[in-house]
Amino acid sequence: MAREMKKMVVVCGIVLLLNLWCKAQADPQVPCYFIFGDSLVDNGNNNQLQSLARANYPPYGIDFQGGPTGRFSNGKTAVDVIAELLGFDDYIPPYVSARGRDILKGVNYASAAAGIREETGRQLGSRISFSGQVKNYQNTVSQVVNLLGDQNTTADYLSKCIYSLGMGSNDYLNNYFMPLYYNTGSQYTPQQYADVLIQAYTQQIRLLYQYGARKVVLFGLGQIGCSPNELAQNSPDGSTCVQRINSAIQIFNNKLKSLVNTLNSNSNARFIYIDSYGVSQDVINNPSSYGFKVTNAGCCGVGRNNGQITCLPYQTPCQNRNEYLFWDAFHPTEAGNIIIGRRAYSAQSASDAYPIDINRLAQL
């Protein structure tokens, strides 16, 4: 009897190990994941550019397995989290280094300081605007056609992939609300500016559609008026968010959500909207329920709110990084990115994703 039991335990153990191995080897939910955006999701595309918007130095990446990679955080970005949840066994490579068959699982085109408008972020040096990122994607599609053999096979393959777009933050931070370098703030009302942005955004989105994008995630903008940099410059008490900035952001977000309806009714693609603003508002209003103690200052930075100057090379950051929502003057910690990534993938509240979340989009 004891021998039989022993046998059963061994067999059960082998079955369990096989199950775990099979799970580890399982295919991702979608064959590929293409990412467009700015410094919130850039993972190295700016490293070789003549730009102030770079993060390929310590202490950036202090909690990331590969150290400083060009990610503007202490660890993972929101799209890294989403890639994990989609079942990819590695992170999506940056365009600058994606080679050969690697591109078949997707490419990250994001570039720090980039915007929807061409001039956005120019005071920081070189960057790849949204239209530039779309051109790079078109180049990738040509390579995919060569790898898969023909256009029909490629179109079928790309139609199953997830496309993640998160543009617009810099069009406000490094354009509209920077009168020293740009005249858009005096040229347009917030309403007009949001219209101009959405119009330009839509043109490039249609190009992506023409080049195979059928499952598209549009990330709304977060509460930029609550970032340590804006609090340092414009908040009387260092904790009250800057309302004029957040109001302008909300106008853009509302138009972006409406755009989802328009695009869904006029194409055979599926577009969804992620309410980054609502998620960040929830975290700032209820920090302790997410394990945060500090939501108004960067873990690494200089001056008021650690937000007047962003994290400097080799600066010593805070130790309790999981208790900070912001890593530097502008960007979330890995802990903050995990929340937005998880809620984008699997909506925690009805307003997180519209009309469905990424998990359900992947299954269509």
Coordinates of C-alpha atoms in Angstrom, one line a residue, residues 46 49-53 112-113 119-128:
N46 CA 16.0 57.2 -28.0
L49 CA 19.5 59.9 -30.6
Q50 CA 20.9 63.3 -29.9
S51 CA 18.3 64.0 -27.2
L52 CA 17.9 65.1 -23.6
A53 CA 15.0 62.6 -23.4
A112 CA 10.5 59.8 -25.5
A113 CA 9.4 63.4 -26.1
E119 CA 7.2 70.0 -33.6
T120 CA 6.3 68.6 -30.2
G121 CA 9.3 68.0 -27.9
R122 CA 11.8 69.7 -30.3
Q123 CA 13.4 71.7 -27.5
L124 CA 14.6 68.3 -26.1
G125 CA 16.4 67.3 -29.3
S126 CA 15.7 64.4 -31.6
R127 CA 12.7 62.1 -31.2
I128 CA 10.5 60.0 -33.4

